[in-house]
Short mmCIF file of C-alpha atoms in Angstrom, two decimals:
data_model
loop_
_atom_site.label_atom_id
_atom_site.label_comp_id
_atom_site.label_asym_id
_atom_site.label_seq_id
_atom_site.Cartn_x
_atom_site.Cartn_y
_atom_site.Cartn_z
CA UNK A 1 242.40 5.02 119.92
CA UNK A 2 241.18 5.28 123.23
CA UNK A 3 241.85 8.88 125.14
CA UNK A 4 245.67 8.46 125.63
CA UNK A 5 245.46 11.82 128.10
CA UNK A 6 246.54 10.89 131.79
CA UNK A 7 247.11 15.18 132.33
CA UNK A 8 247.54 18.30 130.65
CA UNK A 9 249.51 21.35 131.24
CA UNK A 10 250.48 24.68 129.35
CA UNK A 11 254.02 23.37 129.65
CA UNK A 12 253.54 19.34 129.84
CA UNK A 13 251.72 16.49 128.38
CA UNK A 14 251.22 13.31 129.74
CA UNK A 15 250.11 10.42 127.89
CA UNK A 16 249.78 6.50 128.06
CA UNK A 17 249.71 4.60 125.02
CA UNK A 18 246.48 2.34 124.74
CA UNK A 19 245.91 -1.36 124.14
CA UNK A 20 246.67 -1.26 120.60
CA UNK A 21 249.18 1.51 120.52
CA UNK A 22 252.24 0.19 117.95
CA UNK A 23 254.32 2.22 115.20
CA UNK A 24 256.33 5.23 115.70
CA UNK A 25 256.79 7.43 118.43
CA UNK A 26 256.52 10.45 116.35
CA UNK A 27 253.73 8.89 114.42
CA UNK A 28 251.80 8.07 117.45
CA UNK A 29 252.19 11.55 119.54
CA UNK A 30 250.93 13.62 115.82
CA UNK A 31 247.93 11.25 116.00
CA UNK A 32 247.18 11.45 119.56
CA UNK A 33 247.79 15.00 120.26
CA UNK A 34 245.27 15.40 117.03
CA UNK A 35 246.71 17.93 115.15
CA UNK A 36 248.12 20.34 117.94
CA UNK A 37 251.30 19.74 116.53
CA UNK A 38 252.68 18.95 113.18
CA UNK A 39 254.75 15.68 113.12
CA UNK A 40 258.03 17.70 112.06
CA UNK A 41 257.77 19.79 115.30
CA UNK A 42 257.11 16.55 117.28
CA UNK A 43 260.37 15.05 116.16
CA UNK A 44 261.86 18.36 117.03
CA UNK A 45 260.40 18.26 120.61
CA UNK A 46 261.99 14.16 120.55
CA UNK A 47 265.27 15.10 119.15
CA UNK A 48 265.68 17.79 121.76
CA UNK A 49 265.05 15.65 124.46
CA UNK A 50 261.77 16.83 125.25
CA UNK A 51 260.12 13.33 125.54
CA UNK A 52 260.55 10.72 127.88
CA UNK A 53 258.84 6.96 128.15
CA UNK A 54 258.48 6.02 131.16
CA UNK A 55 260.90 7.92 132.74
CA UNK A 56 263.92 8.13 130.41
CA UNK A 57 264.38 10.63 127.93
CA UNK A 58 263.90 9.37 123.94
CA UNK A 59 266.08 10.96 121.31
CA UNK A 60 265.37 9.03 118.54
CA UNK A 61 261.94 9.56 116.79
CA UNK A 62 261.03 6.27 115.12
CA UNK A 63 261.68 4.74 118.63
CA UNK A 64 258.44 1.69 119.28
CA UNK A 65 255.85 2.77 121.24
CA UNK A 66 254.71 -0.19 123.27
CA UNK A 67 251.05 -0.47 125.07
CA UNK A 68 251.14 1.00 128.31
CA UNK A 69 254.43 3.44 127.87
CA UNK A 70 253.70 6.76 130.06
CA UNK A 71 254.95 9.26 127.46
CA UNK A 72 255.40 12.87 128.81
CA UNK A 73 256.01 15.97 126.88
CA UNK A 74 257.60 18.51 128.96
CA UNK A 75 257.46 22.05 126.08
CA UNK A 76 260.36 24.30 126.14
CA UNK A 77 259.44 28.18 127.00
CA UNK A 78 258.56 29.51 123.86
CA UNK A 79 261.16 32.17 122.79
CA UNK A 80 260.71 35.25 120.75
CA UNK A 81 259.78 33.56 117.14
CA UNK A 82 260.54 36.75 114.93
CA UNK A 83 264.28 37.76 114.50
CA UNK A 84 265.13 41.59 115.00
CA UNK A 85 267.28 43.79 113.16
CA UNK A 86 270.83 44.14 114.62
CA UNK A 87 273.82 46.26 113.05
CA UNK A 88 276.35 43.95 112.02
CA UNK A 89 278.74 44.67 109.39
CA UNK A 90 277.73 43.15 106.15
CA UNK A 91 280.65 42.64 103.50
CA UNK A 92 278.52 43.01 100.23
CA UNK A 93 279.92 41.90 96.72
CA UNK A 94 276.44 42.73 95.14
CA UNK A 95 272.91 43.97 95.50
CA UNK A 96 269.75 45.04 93.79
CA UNK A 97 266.00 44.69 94.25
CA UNK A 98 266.08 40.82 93.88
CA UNK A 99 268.94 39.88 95.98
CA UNK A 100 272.19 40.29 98.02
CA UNK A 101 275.29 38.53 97.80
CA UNK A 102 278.09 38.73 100.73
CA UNK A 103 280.88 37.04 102.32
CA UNK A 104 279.84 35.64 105.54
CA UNK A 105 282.73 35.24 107.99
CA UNK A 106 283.79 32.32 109.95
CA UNK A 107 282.18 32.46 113.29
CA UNK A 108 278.78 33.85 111.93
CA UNK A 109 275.47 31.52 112.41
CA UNK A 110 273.77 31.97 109.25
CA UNK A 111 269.71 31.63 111.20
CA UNK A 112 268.37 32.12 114.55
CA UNK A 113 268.33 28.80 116.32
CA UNK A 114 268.41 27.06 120.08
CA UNK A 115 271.24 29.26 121.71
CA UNK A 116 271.77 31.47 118.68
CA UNK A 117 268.10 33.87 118.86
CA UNK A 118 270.71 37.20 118.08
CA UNK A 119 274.04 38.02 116.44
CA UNK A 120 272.82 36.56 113.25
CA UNK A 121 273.12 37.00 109.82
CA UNK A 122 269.68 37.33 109.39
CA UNK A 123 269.45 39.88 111.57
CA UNK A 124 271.60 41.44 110.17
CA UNK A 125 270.01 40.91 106.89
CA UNK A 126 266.60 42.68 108.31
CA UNK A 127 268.82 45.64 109.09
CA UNK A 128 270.64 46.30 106.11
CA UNK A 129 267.43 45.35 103.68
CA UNK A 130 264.34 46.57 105.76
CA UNK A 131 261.39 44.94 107.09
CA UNK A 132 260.45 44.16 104.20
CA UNK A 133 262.54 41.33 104.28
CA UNK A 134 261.42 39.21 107.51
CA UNK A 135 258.46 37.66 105.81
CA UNK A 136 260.63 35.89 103.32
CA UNK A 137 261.21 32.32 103.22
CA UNK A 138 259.93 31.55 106.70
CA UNK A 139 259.96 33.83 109.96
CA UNK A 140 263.36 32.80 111.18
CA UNK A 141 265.01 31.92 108.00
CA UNK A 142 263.95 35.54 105.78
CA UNK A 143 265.75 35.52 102.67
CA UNK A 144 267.69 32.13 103.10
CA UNK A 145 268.16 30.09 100.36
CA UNK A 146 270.76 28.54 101.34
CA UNK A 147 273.24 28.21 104.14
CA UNK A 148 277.02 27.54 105.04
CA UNK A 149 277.87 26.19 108.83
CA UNK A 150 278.90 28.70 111.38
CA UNK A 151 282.86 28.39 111.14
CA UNK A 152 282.34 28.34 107.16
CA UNK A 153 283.32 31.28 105.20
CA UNK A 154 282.57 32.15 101.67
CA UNK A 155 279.92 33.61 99.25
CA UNK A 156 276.16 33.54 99.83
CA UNK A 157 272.88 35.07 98.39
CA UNK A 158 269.69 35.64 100.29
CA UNK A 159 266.95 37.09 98.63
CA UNK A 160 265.02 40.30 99.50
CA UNK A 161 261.30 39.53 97.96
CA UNK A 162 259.33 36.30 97.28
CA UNK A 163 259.47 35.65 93.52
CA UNK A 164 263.39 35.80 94.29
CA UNK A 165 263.42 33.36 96.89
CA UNK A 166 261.10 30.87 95.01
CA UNK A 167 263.29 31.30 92.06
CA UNK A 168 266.88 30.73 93.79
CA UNK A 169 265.66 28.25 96.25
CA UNK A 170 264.44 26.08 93.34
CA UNK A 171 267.99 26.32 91.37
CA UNK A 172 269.51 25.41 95.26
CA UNK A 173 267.17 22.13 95.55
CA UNK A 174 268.38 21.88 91.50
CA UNK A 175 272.16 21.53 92.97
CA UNK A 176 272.78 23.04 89.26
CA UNK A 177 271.68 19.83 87.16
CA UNK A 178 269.71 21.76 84.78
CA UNK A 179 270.87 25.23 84.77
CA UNK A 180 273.79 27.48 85.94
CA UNK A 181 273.67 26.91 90.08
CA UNK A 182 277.54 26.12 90.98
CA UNK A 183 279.14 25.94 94.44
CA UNK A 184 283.01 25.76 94.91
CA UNK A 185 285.19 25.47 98.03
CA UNK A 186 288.47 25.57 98.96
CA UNK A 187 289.74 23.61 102.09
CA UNK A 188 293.08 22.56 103.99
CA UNK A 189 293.22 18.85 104.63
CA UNK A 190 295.55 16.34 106.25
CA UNK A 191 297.54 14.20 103.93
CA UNK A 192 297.16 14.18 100.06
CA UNK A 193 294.01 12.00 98.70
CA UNK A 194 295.77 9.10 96.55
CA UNK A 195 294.11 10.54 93.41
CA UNK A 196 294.61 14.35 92.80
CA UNK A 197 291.44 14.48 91.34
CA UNK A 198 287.98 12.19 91.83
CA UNK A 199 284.53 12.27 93.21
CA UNK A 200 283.35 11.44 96.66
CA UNK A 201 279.80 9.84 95.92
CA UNK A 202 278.70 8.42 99.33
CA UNK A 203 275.46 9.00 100.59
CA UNK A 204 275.44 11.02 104.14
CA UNK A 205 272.42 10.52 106.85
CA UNK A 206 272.62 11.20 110.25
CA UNK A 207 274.99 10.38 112.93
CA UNK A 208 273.53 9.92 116.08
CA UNK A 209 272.16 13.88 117.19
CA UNK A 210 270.67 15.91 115.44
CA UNK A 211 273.60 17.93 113.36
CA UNK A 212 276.23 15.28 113.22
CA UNK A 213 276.44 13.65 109.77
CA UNK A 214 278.32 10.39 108.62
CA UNK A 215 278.31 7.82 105.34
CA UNK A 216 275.31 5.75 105.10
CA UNK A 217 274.61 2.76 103.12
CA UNK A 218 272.38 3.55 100.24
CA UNK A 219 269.08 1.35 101.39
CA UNK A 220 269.16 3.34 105.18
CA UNK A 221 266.09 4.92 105.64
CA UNK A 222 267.68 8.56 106.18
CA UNK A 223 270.45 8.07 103.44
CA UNK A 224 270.42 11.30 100.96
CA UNK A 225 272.18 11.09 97.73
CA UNK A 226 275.67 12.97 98.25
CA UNK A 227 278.24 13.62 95.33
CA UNK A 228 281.74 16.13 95.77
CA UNK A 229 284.10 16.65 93.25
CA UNK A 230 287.34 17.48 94.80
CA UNK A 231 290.82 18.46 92.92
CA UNK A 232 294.46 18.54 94.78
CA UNK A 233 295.46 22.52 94.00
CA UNK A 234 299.32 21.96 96.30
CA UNK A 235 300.69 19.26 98.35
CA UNK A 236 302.44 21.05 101.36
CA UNK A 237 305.18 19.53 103.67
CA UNK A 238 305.96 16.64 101.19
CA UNK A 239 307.87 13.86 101.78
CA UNK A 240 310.47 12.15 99.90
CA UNK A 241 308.20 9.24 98.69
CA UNK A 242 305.76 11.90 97.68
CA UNK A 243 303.28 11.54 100.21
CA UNK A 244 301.97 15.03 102.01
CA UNK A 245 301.44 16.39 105.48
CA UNK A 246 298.60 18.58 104.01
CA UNK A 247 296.95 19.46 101.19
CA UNK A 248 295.01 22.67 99.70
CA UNK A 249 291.89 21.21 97.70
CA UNK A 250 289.38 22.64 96.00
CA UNK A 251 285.80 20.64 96.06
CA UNK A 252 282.66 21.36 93.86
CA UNK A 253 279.43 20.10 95.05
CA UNK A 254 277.00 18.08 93.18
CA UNK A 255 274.41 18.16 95.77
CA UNK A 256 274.39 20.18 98.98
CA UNK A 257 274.13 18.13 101.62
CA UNK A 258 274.96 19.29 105.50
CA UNK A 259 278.51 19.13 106.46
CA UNK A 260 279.34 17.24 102.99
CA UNK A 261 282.59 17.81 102.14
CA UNK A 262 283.59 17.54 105.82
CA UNK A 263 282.26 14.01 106.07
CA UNK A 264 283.27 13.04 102.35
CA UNK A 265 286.90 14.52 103.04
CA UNK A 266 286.80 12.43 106.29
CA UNK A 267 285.43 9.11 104.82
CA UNK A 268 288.32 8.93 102.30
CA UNK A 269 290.89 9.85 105.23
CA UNK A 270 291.94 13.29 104.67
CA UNK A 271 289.73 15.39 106.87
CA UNK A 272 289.67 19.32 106.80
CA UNK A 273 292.27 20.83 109.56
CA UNK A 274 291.07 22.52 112.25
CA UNK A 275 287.89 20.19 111.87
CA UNK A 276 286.33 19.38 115.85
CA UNK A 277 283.68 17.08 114.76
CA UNK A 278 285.37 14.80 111.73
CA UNK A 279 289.18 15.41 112.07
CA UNK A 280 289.51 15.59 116.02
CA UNK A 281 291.36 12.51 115.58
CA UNK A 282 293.58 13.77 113.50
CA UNK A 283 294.71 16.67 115.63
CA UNK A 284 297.78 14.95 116.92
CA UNK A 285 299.61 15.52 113.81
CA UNK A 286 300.43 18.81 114.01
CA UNK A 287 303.62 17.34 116.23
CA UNK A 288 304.83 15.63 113.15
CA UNK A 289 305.03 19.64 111.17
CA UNK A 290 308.09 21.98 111.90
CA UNK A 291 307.67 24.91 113.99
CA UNK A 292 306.40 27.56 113.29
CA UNK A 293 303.87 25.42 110.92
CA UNK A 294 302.81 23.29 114.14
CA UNK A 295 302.40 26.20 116.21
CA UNK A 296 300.03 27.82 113.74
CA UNK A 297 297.87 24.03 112.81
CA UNK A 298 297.12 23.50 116.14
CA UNK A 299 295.87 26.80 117.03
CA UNK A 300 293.69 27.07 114.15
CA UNK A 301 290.20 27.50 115.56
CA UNK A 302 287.86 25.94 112.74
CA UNK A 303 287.56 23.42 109.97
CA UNK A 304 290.03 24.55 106.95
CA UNK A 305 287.04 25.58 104.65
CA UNK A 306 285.95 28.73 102.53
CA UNK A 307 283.40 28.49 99.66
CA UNK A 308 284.89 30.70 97.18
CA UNK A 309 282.94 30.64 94.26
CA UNK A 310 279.26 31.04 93.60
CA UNK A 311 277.27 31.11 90.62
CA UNK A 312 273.34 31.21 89.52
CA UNK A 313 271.16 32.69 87.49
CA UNK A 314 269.52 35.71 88.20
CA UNK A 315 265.68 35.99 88.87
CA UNK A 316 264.89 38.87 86.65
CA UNK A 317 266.98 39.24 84.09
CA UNK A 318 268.38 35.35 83.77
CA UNK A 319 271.75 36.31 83.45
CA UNK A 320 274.04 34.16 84.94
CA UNK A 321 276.23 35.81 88.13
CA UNK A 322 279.51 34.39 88.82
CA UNK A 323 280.86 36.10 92.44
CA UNK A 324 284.24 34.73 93.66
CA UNK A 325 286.04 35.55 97.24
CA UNK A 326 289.51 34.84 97.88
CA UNK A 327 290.60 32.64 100.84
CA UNK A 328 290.12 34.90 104.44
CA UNK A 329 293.41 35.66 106.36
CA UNK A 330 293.33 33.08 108.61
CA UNK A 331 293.16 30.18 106.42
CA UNK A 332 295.91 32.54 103.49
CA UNK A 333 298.11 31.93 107.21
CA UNK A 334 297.35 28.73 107.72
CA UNK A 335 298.14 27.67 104.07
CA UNK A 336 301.39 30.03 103.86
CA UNK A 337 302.70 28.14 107.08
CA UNK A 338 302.37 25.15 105.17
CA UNK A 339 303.82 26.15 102.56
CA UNK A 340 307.24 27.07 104.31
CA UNK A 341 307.45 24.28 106.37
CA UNK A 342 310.06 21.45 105.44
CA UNK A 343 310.95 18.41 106.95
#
């Protein structure tokens, strides 16, 4: 490959792809720019819109590079990469030297990320466990073994030293096939699934940007195995040919994929309430509920979902924890509004 360089900058690249130039764009821009950058933070840099061929922006990674393209790489201001302790209330069920398991509230980003550098929970892990801590598992991501979405609530551990976070990370990437790793939810959908219990085995890839997610076929090149088990726990608002307006559900994952039993839920029709991303169409049917059951559906501010149960085995001792957290008060309102509404 000739010299694809055209000009440099501190803060922008500017390349033109040579005679021969052909394959990916990511592939092509970790070969030319010769290991400066790795090829995951090169689909980053795409992804966030940081790239542009010949003059429009590129979002999509495996996009064809074509001889000739002018490819410029304009770099985002580098931001402060290591996370600082900040005092925010932790509501521990358990700790020791290994680990810590809490309830993380709805409304709580779980890592620092674009537009989310403070406020959370791991800084407010470094706080409450030391620094100590912020060299676990990855500068911005100490202790992190796995994570729920930002309007999620429920049980999580982190882990406070390394053997702990090799140990719990591997029964996470396990999903619990071969030893004690379980992961249970409860969530407020629309409707009632046909069957009041099955399993949701669809694989998920993703939908356009970078967090969306939807049902892929199985032979797409991002599709990633995805299994839920879900069970009916009450119909609410039932009608007389025993249909539902709602239902309370509890799911158990099989694998842990991102947003899973938000896009399973949706792909067999009964989305979470409150969902914006995968029930948004749905949000007209609030009018069909009684007041004060409407009033208090379409005001509630997040998808329907709490992980309530959490189990592993300890990386010590190897006995098996079981922590459980009951439903938080604005979903116990949401589901008790349901439950006294009749048509």
């Amino acid at each position: 490959m000739n010299d694809p360089f055209k000009q440099a900058s501190a803060n922008r690249k500017v390349l033109t792809a040579d005679e021969d130039a052909e394959g990916r764009l990511d592939s092509f821009l970790t070969a030319a720019l010769e290991g400066e950058f790795s090829r995951n933070r090169i689909k980053s840099l795409i992804e966030q819109n940081a790239v542009t061929i010949n003059g429009k922006v590129v979002s999509e990674p495996k996009r064809k590079v074509q001889p000739g393209d002018e490819i410029v790489i304009d770099m985002p201001e580098p931001e402060d990469p290591e996370p600082k302790g900040e005092d925010i209330p932790l509501d521990v069920l358990y700790e020791d030297d290994d680990l810590i398991v809490l309830v993380k509230p709805a409304g709580l980003v779980v890592h620092p990320g674009a537009g989310n550098w403070t406020g959370t929970l791991v800084n407010a892990l470094i706080h409450h466990c030391g620094a100590t801590l912020s060299g676990i598992g990855g500068v911005k991501r100490p202790g992190i073994v796995h994570r729920l979405d930002k309007e999620t609530s429920g049980v999580m551990v982190a882990a406070k030293n390394d053997a702990a976070h090799r140990h719990l990370s591997d029964q996470f990437a396990d999903h619990g096939r071969t030893g004690p790793l379980e992961r249970a939810y409860k969530a407020v959908v629309w409707g009632r699934p046909r069957q009041l219990k099955g399993t949701i085995d669809a694989p998920l890839g993703r939908a356009g940007d970078r967090t969306k997610r939807a049902v892929k076929r199985e032979d797409a090149d991002d599709a990633r195995e995805a299994i839920t088990h879900y069970t009916v726990v009450e119909r609410h608002v039932e009608k007389p040919d025993g249909t539902a307006l709602a239902s309370t559900i509890e799911c158990h994952l099989e694998t842990g994929r991102t947003h899973q039993i938000r896009v399973h839920m949706a792909h067999i029709g009964h989305p979470l309430i409150g969902d914006p991303e995968y029930g948004a169409a749905f949000r007209t049917k609030a009018n069909l509920l009684p007041d004060p059951a409407k009033v208090v559906v379409s005001q509630f501010p997040r998808q329907a979902l709490h992980a309530f149960m959490l189990q592993f085995e300890h990386p010590s001792t190897g006995e098996v924890m079981h922590f459980e957290s009951p439903m938080p008060q604005d979903m116990e309102e949401l589901v008790k509004a349901l439950q006294k509404a009749r048509l």
